[in-house]
Each structure stands twice: as structure tokens, then as C-alpha cells.
């Protein structure tokens, strides 16, 4: 019955995976729009146009759903970090490109509002805490590498501390340049100052 | 019937106010322990040992309760900011004392976990957003003043930008030194680096 020249239909496992991913994307949208407390299994099933029982087949509980969402965000972040631009550039240009890359992400709802939800959640939920730790680990590793290229003589502990301070600086800048925040509309001038400030932190005398 | 020498009983208005404040304190504890989604009117009434109807007399809805809590936190923050130490010290010592004061606050659950809840909430709730804006305004004003004393020649816009960057840096540092975070137990070494980094950002050449 199947035309051998046409692509084979997806195996059931892949169709299930696609369905799960589209559910997670919708759950992410709900978290961004209404927060963790606005995300309910019943309303998510409605928004996905599937039966609640069907949703529960994939995710037996809200807690299982949010754990899967945390893993999904981590995987996306890890994947994106493998392709961030300018890894081959000169040390200062590479550092600046990395900072710009993170700041651009923080200006998006899925790079700030969603993370604020998970920060809050991580204080009460061990799975969210582990996922957030993994997520910042990726950012810390990339930044440590970029700082080490700028200041090869600096001891490793200090490189790590500076990376941690800059991660905090970037994540906290969401309060200024994130969606709906004071500099959301014209973030340019502050962003340039943030980049210069990050460079000052990375390269200040030991 | 009343002994004229004993203190007069509190007028009903003050007793009501005391009751409201103890309810808000318990609501704050619930937000810290279980997050916004764990805070329900029914369970709060139970924890306060009052009838749900009695709680609803003071706060008709969860949204009214959280709005009052946001205002309460703002008022406490404003009051604390009026008495932060070393306002009369030399510029660098005053700046450092301010940074230490904020970092010490961020190490407490009510200075980090509670704020993460409100950051998340501010993306979906206008009252929380206004309260958080007022809260950071106080911190921004204090920091701008401290930076202006360090760098009197710097244009006001740049002083403001640096204050915003340092507020972001401090708030984001909660991810490292806040309760349950990687540096929570021995924050000292990273805190000294944060203070030096903040000073580098405040005083870097224009």
C-alpha cells in the first residue's frame, strides 16, 4: 500500500516524541504567560487539543511535566551553547560575542521570564534545582574558558569566581533589559555598558 | 473597671493592624517555604489559627493578599535603607558597606527566595511589578549616590547605568551565594571578589 519512493511514516516512538515535544512547548508558553501557578494539566490538555487522559499518559503529574520541561530547556541550552558564535575569534572578541549572545537570550521571554519561574521553583523543587544547576554550569564553563583566554596567568579559582560574578551580572541584568523591564525597548546603551563592565570584571588586576 | 495606671488597651484599629501584620509574616514564610503556588488562603488561615472568613475579612482574595505582601516588603526595604550603615564614611568605604549590606540580605531566604518569587510574579501581575520596581528604585538611588561620590566627574546617565549593572550583579549573585546555592555555606571568598568587581564596575574609566 505504501509507495516505496515516499518517506517511510514515522515510527510510533517518533510520533510520540513529537507529540511530547509539542506539549512541552505549549507548557513553556503557559509558564511564560501565566507562571507556574497558572499551568494546570487540565488547561494544558485543552490548549494542546488532547484529552486530559492522553496528556497524563505522557506526563502522569504536573511535577513530572515540569521536570520534563526543565530537562528540555537544559538540552536546548546545551545544544545552543555548542554552536555559539566566534569561538575561534581573538580572546576579547570571543568574550564579547559570548556576552552579547547571553544578553540577546535574556531579552527573550524564554530566556528571562521562564528562568525566573525556574529560579523560584528551584527553591522548593529538587528536580528544578538540579536542572538549573546544570544550565548555569554550561554558561559557567563557556565563560571560564573565555576568561582564561583573556587572562591566562590568573589562577583557576579566580577565573571561576569571575565567571560566577559575570553569570550573576548577566542573569540579574534581566531585571533591566528583560521583557517588560525599564530598558526593554531601547536596551542598546545599557547593553554596551554591561559588555564593558563584564570585560572590566574579567580583566581587572588580581 | 480599667485601672487608670495600666496601659490603655490597644484601640481596635491597632489590634487589627497587628493581626494583619502577623498574617502577612506567615504568608511570607509560606511563599519562602512553598512558593506562590503553595500559598493558599485556606492553608494560611489554618497556619494563623484563624477562620477562613476572618482572613477574608482582611484580604478578600489571594491577589489582594499578595498585593499587601508586596507593599509590606517594599515598606520594610525602604525603612531598612534609611538606616544602612556607613553613609557618612569615605566614598570607597561607604560604597563597600552598601554592597556588603545588600549581599548579606541576599544570603537570607527573605532577601533571595522571596524575591525570586516576586520577580516571577511581576511578569504576570501588575501590582507585583510596581512593587518590585519601587523596591529596586530604592536600591538604585542608594547605589547611584554611592557611585557619584566615587566618580564625581562621571555624567549622570553613566552613573545610573553603572548602578543598574551593579544592582543586576548583586541580585544575580543570589544564584551563587543565596540559600541552598553553591556558595551558600562559605560565601566569604566569592563575596570579597564580588565587592572588588562592583568597585571595578563603578570606577572603570569612562
Coordinates of C-alpha atoms in Angstrom, one line a residue:
Chain A
X1 CA 0.0 0.0 0.0
X2 CA 2.9 2.4 0.7
X3 CA 4.8 4.0 -2.2
X4 CA 8.4 2.8 -1.7
X5 CA 9.7 6.2 -3.0
X6 CA 7.8 8.2 -0.4
X7 CA 9.4 8.8 3.0
X8 CA 8.5 6.0 5.4
X9 CA 5.9 7.0 8.0
X10 CA 7.4 8.0 11.4
X11 CA 7.6 5.0 13.7
X12 CA 5.1 5.3 16.6
X13 CA 8.0 6.1 19.0
X14 CA 9.0 9.2 17.0
X15 CA 5.4 10.3 16.7
X16 CA 5.1 10.0 20.5
X17 CA 8.2 12.0 20.9
X18 CA 7.0 14.8 18.6
X19 CA 3.7 14.9 20.5
X20 CA 5.6 15.2 23.8
X21 CA 7.8 18.0 22.4
X22 CA 4.8 20.0 21.2
X23 CA 3.2 19.5 24.6
X24 CA 6.3 20.8 26.3
X25 CA 6.5 23.8 24.1
X26 CA 2.9 24.6 25.0
X27 CA 3.6 24.1 28.7
X28 CA 6.6 26.5 28.3
X29 CA 4.3 29.1 26.7
X30 CA 1.8 28.8 29.6
X31 CA 4.6 29.2 32.2
X32 CA 5.8 32.4 30.4
X33 CA 2.2 33.8 30.0
X34 CA 0.7 32.8 33.4
X35 CA 3.5 31.5 35.6
X36 CA 3.9 28.1 37.2
X37 CA 0.7 28.5 39.2
X38 CA -1.3 29.2 36.0
X39 CA -0.1 26.0 34.4
X40 CA -2.6 23.2 35.1
X41 CA -2.8 19.8 33.5
X42 CA -6.4 20.3 32.5
X43 CA -5.8 23.7 30.8
X44 CA -2.7 22.4 29.1
X45 CA -4.6 19.5 27.6
X46 CA -7.2 21.9 26.4
X47 CA -4.6 24.2 24.8
X48 CA -3.0 21.2 23.1
X49 CA -6.4 19.9 21.9
X50 CA -5.9 16.5 23.5
X51 CA -7.8 14.6 26.2
X52 CA -6.5 15.0 29.8
X53 CA -6.1 11.2 30.0
X54 CA -3.9 11.4 26.9
X55 CA -1.7 14.1 28.4
X56 CA -1.4 12.1 31.6
X57 CA -0.2 9.1 29.5
X58 CA 2.9 11.2 28.7
X59 CA 3.1 13.1 32.0
X60 CA 1.4 11.5 34.9
X61 CA 1.5 14.7 37.1
X62 CA 2.3 18.4 36.9
X63 CA 5.5 17.6 38.8
X64 CA 6.5 15.1 36.1
X65 CA 5.6 17.6 33.4
X66 CA 7.7 20.4 34.9
X67 CA 10.7 18.0 35.5
X68 CA 10.5 17.1 31.7
X69 CA 10.3 20.8 30.8
X70 CA 13.3 21.5 32.9
X71 CA 15.3 18.8 31.2
X72 CA 14.0 20.0 27.8
X73 CA 15.2 23.6 28.5
X74 CA 18.6 22.2 29.7
X75 CA 19.0 20.1 26.5
X76 CA 18.1 23.1 24.3
X77 CA 20.6 25.3 26.2
X78 CA 23.3 22.8 25.9
X79 CA 22.7 22.4 22.2
X80 CA 22.7 26.1 21.6
X81 CA 26.0 26.5 23.6
X82 CA 27.7 24.1 21.2
X83 CA 27.2 26.5 18.4
X84 CA 27.6 29.9 19.9
X85 CA 29.4 32.2 17.5
X86 CA 33.0 33.5 17.5
X87 CA 34.6 30.6 19.5
X88 CA 37.5 30.9 17.1
X89 CA 37.8 34.7 17.3
X90 CA 40.5 36.6 19.3
X91 CA 40.1 36.4 23.1
X92 CA 38.4 39.8 23.6
X93 CA 36.1 39.4 20.5
X94 CA 35.2 35.9 21.6
X95 CA 34.4 37.1 25.2
X96 CA 32.3 40.0 23.9
X97 CA 30.4 37.7 21.4
X98 CA 29.6 35.3 24.3
X99 CA 28.3 38.2 26.5
X100 CA 26.2 39.5 23.6
X101 CA 24.8 36.1 22.9
X102 CA 23.7 35.6 26.5
X103 CA 22.2 39.2 26.7
X104 CA 20.3 38.6 23.5
X105 CA 18.8 35.5 25.0
X106 CA 17.9 37.3 28.2
X107 CA 15.9 39.8 26.2
X108 CA 13.5 37.0 25.1
X109 CA 10.6 35.7 27.3
X110 CA 12.0 32.2 27.2
X111 CA 15.4 33.5 28.3
X112 CA 14.2 35.5 31.3
X113 CA 10.6 35.1 32.4
X114 CA 10.8 31.4 32.1
X115 CA 14.1 31.3 34.0
X116 CA 12.6 33.5 36.8
X117 CA 9.9 30.9 37.2
X118 CA 12.5 28.1 37.4
X119 CA 14.7 30.1 39.9
X120 CA 11.7 30.4 42.2
X121 CA 10.8 26.8 41.6
X122 CA 14.3 25.6 42.3
X123 CA 14.0 26.8 45.9
X124 CA 11.2 24.2 46.5
X125 CA 11.7 21.5 43.9
X126 CA 14.8 19.4 43.7
X127 CA 14.5 18.4 40.1
X128 CA 14.2 22.1 39.0
X129 CA 17.2 22.9 41.3
X130 CA 19.3 20.2 39.5
X131 CA 18.3 21.3 36.1
X132 CA 19.0 25.0 36.8
X133 CA 22.4 24.0 38.3
X134 CA 23.2 22.1 35.0
X135 CA 22.1 25.0 33.0
X136 CA 24.3 27.5 34.7
X137 CA 27.2 25.0 34.6
X138 CA 27.2 25.2 30.8
X139 CA 27.2 29.0 31.0
X140 CA 29.9 29.0 33.7
X141 CA 32.1 26.6 31.6
X142 CA 31.9 28.7 28.5
X143 CA 32.6 31.9 30.4
X144 CA 35.5 30.4 32.4
X145 CA 37.1 29.3 29.1
X146 CA 36.6 32.8 27.6
X147 CA 38.1 34.5 30.7
X148 CA 41.0 32.1 30.8
X149 CA 41.9 33.1 27.2
X150 CA 41.8 36.8 28.3
X151 CA 43.8 36.3 31.5
X152 CA 46.0 33.2 31.0
X153 CA 48.1 33.9 34.2
X154 CA 45.1 34.1 36.6
X155 CA 44.7 31.1 39.0
X156 CA 41.8 28.8 38.2
X157 CA 39.9 29.6 41.3
X158 CA 39.8 33.3 40.5
X159 CA 38.8 32.6 36.9
X160 CA 35.9 30.6 38.2
X161 CA 34.9 33.4 40.6
X162 CA 34.9 35.9 37.9
X163 CA 32.8 33.7 35.7
X164 CA 30.3 33.3 38.5
X165 CA 30.2 37.0 39.1
X166 CA 29.6 37.6 35.4
X167 CA 26.9 35.0 35.2
X168 CA 25.2 36.7 38.1
X169 CA 25.6 40.1 36.4
X170 CA 24.1 38.8 33.1
X171 CA 21.2 36.9 34.7
X172 CA 20.5 39.9 37.0
X173 CA 20.5 42.3 34.0
X174 CA 17.2 40.6 33.0
X175 CA 15.7 42.9 35.7
X176 CA 16.7 45.9 33.5
X177 CA 16.7 44.6 29.9
X178 CA 14.2 41.7 30.1
X179 CA 10.7 41.8 28.6
X180 CA 8.6 44.4 30.3
X181 CA 11.6 45.9 32.2
X182 CA 12.8 49.5 32.2
X183 CA 15.3 49.1 29.3
X184 CA 13.3 46.5 27.3
X185 CA 12.5 48.9 24.4
X186 CA 15.9 50.5 23.9
X187 CA 18.4 48.2 25.6
X188 CA 21.4 49.3 23.4
X189 CA 23.1 51.8 25.6
X190 CA 22.9 49.8 28.8
X191 CA 23.9 46.6 26.9
X192 CA 27.1 48.3 25.7
X193 CA 27.9 49.3 29.3
X194 CA 27.2 45.8 30.5
X195 CA 29.6 44.4 28.0
X196 CA 32.3 46.9 29.0
X197 CA 31.6 46.2 32.7
X198 CA 31.9 42.4 32.2
X199 CA 35.2 42.9 30.5
X200 CA 36.4 45.1 33.4
X201 CA 35.4 42.3 35.8
X202 CA 37.1 39.6 33.7
X203 CA 40.4 41.5 33.3
X204 CA 40.8 43.6 36.5
X205 CA 44.2 43.2 38.2
X206 CA 44.3 40.2 40.6
Chain B
X1 CA -13.3 48.8 85.6
X2 CA -10.0 49.7 83.9
X3 CA -7.0 50.5 86.2
X4 CA -6.0 54.1 85.1
X5 CA -2.3 53.3 85.8
X6 CA -2.2 50.3 83.4
X7 CA -1.5 51.0 79.7
X8 CA -4.7 51.6 77.8
X9 CA -5.8 48.6 75.7
X10 CA -4.9 49.0 72.0
X11 CA -7.7 50.6 70.0
X12 CA -9.4 48.1 67.7
X13 CA -7.7 49.7 64.7
X14 CA -4.2 48.9 66.1
X15 CA -5.2 45.3 67.1
X16 CA -6.5 44.8 63.5
X17 CA -3.2 46.2 62.1
X18 CA -1.2 43.8 64.3
X19 CA -3.3 40.9 63.2
X20 CA -2.8 41.9 59.6
X21 CA 1.0 42.1 60.0
X22 CA 1.2 38.7 61.7
X23 CA -0.8 37.3 58.8
X24 CA 1.5 38.9 56.2
X25 CA 4.5 37.5 58.0
X26 CA 3.0 34.0 57.9
X27 CA 2.2 34.5 54.2
X28 CA 5.8 35.5 53.6
X29 CA 7.0 32.3 55.3
X30 CA 4.7 30.2 53.2
X31 CA 6.0 31.9 50.0
X32 CA 9.6 31.1 51.1
X33 CA 8.8 27.5 52.1
X34 CA 6.4 26.5 49.3
X35 CA 6.4 29.2 46.7
X36 CA 3.5 31.3 45.4
X37 CA 1.6 28.3 44.2
X38 CA 1.9 26.7 47.7
X39 CA 0.3 29.7 49.3
X40 CA -3.5 29.2 49.6
X41 CA -6.0 31.3 51.6
X42 CA -7.3 28.1 53.3
X43 CA -3.9 26.9 54.5
X44 CA -2.8 30.3 55.5
X45 CA -5.8 30.7 57.7
X46 CA -5.0 27.3 59.3
X47 CA -1.4 28.3 59.9
X48 CA -2.5 31.5 61.5
X49 CA -5.1 29.7 63.6
X50 CA -8.0 31.9 62.4
X51 CA -11.2 31.1 60.5
X52 CA -11.0 31.5 56.7
X53 CA -13.8 34.0 56.9
X54 CA -11.8 36.1 59.3
X55 CA -8.8 36.0 56.9
X56 CA -11.0 37.1 54.1
X57 CA -12.2 40.0 56.1
X58 CA -8.7 41.4 55.9
X59 CA -7.7 40.1 52.5
X60 CA -10.7 39.3 50.3
X61 CA -8.6 37.2 47.8
X62 CA -5.1 35.7 47.3
X63 CA -4.4 38.5 44.8
X64 CA -5.3 41.2 47.5
X65 CA -3.1 39.3 50.0
X66 CA -0.1 39.2 47.7
X67 CA -0.5 42.8 46.8
X68 CA -0.5 43.7 50.5
X69 CA 2.6 41.5 51.0
X70 CA 4.4 43.2 48.1
X71 CA 3.6 46.6 49.7
X72 CA 4.8 45.3 53.1
X73 CA 8.1 44.1 51.7
X74 CA 8.6 47.5 50.0
X75 CA 7.9 49.4 53.2
X76 CA 10.4 47.2 55.1
X77 CA 13.0 47.6 52.4
X78 CA 12.5 51.4 52.4
X79 CA 12.8 51.6 56.1
X80 CA 15.9 49.5 56.2
X81 CA 17.5 51.6 53.5
X82 CA 17.2 54.7 55.7
X83 CA 19.4 53.2 58.3
X84 CA 22.1 51.4 56.3
X85 CA 25.5 51.8 57.9
X86 CA 28.4 54.0 56.9
X87 CA 26.5 56.6 55.0
X88 CA 29.0 59.1 56.5
X89 CA 32.1 57.1 55.7
X90 CA 34.6 58.0 53.0
X91 CA 33.3 57.2 49.4
X92 CA 35.1 53.9 48.9
X93 CA 34.2 52.6 52.5
X94 CA 30.6 53.8 52.1
X95 CA 30.3 52.0 48.7
X96 CA 31.8 48.8 50.1
X97 CA 29.5 48.9 53.2
X98 CA 26.4 49.3 50.9
X99 CA 27.5 46.3 48.7
X100 CA 28.1 44.2 51.8
X101 CA 24.7 45.2 53.3
X102 CA 22.9 44.1 50.1
X103 CA 24.9 40.8 49.9
X104 CA 24.2 40.0 53.5
X105 CA 20.5 40.5 52.7
X106 CA 20.7 38.3 49.6
X107 CA 22.0 35.4 51.8
X108 CA 18.8 35.3 53.7
X109 CA 15.7 33.5 52.5
X110 CA 13.6 36.7 52.7
X111 CA 16.2 38.5 50.6
X112 CA 16.5 36.0 47.8
X113 CA 14.0 33.1 47.7
X114 CA 11.1 35.6 48.4
X115 CA 12.4 38.0 45.7
X116 CA 12.7 35.2 43.1
X117 CA 9.0 34.5 43.7
X118 CA 8.2 38.2 43.2
X119 CA 10.3 38.5 40.1
X120 CA 8.5 35.6 38.5
X121 CA 5.2 37.0 39.7
X122 CA 6.0 40.5 38.4
X123 CA 5.9 39.1 34.8
X124 CA 2.2 38.3 35.2
X125 CA 0.9 40.6 38.0
X126 CA 0.9 44.4 37.7
X127 CA 0.8 45.1 41.4
X128 CA 3.9 42.8 42.0
X129 CA 5.6 44.6 39.0
X130 CA 5.0 48.0 40.5
X131 CA 6.2 46.9 44.0
X132 CA 9.4 45.3 42.6
X133 CA 10.1 48.5 40.5
X134 CA 9.8 50.6 43.7
X135 CA 12.0 48.2 45.6
X136 CA 14.8 48.3 43.1
X137 CA 14.4 52.1 42.8
X138 CA 15.4 52.4 46.4
X139 CA 18.5 50.3 45.8
X140 CA 19.3 52.1 42.6
X141 CA 19.1 55.5 44.3
X142 CA 21.4 54.5 47.1
X143 CA 23.9 53.0 44.7
X144 CA 23.8 55.9 42.3
X145 CA 24.6 58.2 45.2
X146 CA 27.4 56.0 46.4
X147 CA 28.9 55.8 42.8
X148 CA 28.5 59.6 42.3
X149 CA 30.7 60.1 45.5
X150 CA 33.3 57.7 44.0
X151 CA 33.3 59.3 40.5
X152 CA 32.1 62.9 40.8
X153 CA 33.1 63.7 37.2
X154 CA 31.0 60.9 35.6
X155 CA 27.9 62.0 33.7
X156 CA 24.6 61.2 35.4
X157 CA 23.4 58.7 32.7
X158 CA 26.6 56.7 33.2
X159 CA 26.3 56.7 36.9
X160 CA 22.8 55.4 36.5
X161 CA 23.9 52.7 34.1
X162 CA 26.6 51.5 36.5
X163 CA 24.2 51.5 39.4
X164 CA 21.8 49.4 37.3
X165 CA 24.6 47.0 36.3
X166 CA 25.7 46.6 39.9
X167 CA 22.1 46.0 41.1
X168 CA 21.8 43.3 38.5
X169 CA 25.2 41.9 39.6
X170 CA 24.1 41.8 43.2
X171 CA 20.7 40.3 42.6
X172 CA 22.1 37.7 40.2
X173 CA 24.7 36.8 42.8
X174 CA 21.9 35.2 44.8
X175 CA 22.2 32.3 42.3
X176 CA 25.7 31.7 43.8
X177 CA 25.5 32.8 47.5
X178 CA 21.7 32.6 48.2
X179 CA 20.3 29.9 50.4
X180 CA 20.8 26.4 49.0
X181 CA 23.2 27.7 46.3
X182 CA 26.8 26.5 45.6
X183 CA 28.5 29.2 47.8
X184 CA 25.8 29.3 50.5
X185 CA 28.0 27.7 53.1
X186 CA 31.3 29.5 52.7
X187 CA 30.4 32.7 50.7
X188 CA 33.3 34.7 52.0
X189 CA 35.9 34.3 49.2
X190 CA 33.3 34.9 46.4
X191 CA 31.8 37.8 48.3
X192 CA 35.2 39.6 48.5
X193 CA 35.5 39.1 44.8
X194 CA 32.0 40.5 44.2
X195 CA 32.8 43.6 46.2
X196 CA 36.0 44.2 44.3
X197 CA 34.2 43.5 41.0
X198 CA 31.5 46.0 41.9
X199 CA 34.1 48.6 42.7
X200 CA 35.8 47.9 39.3
X201 CA 32.5 48.5 37.5
X202 CA 31.8 51.7 39.5
X203 CA 35.2 53.2 38.9
X204 CA 36.3 52.0 35.5
X205 CA 37.4 54.7 33.1
X206 CA 34.5 56.2 31.1

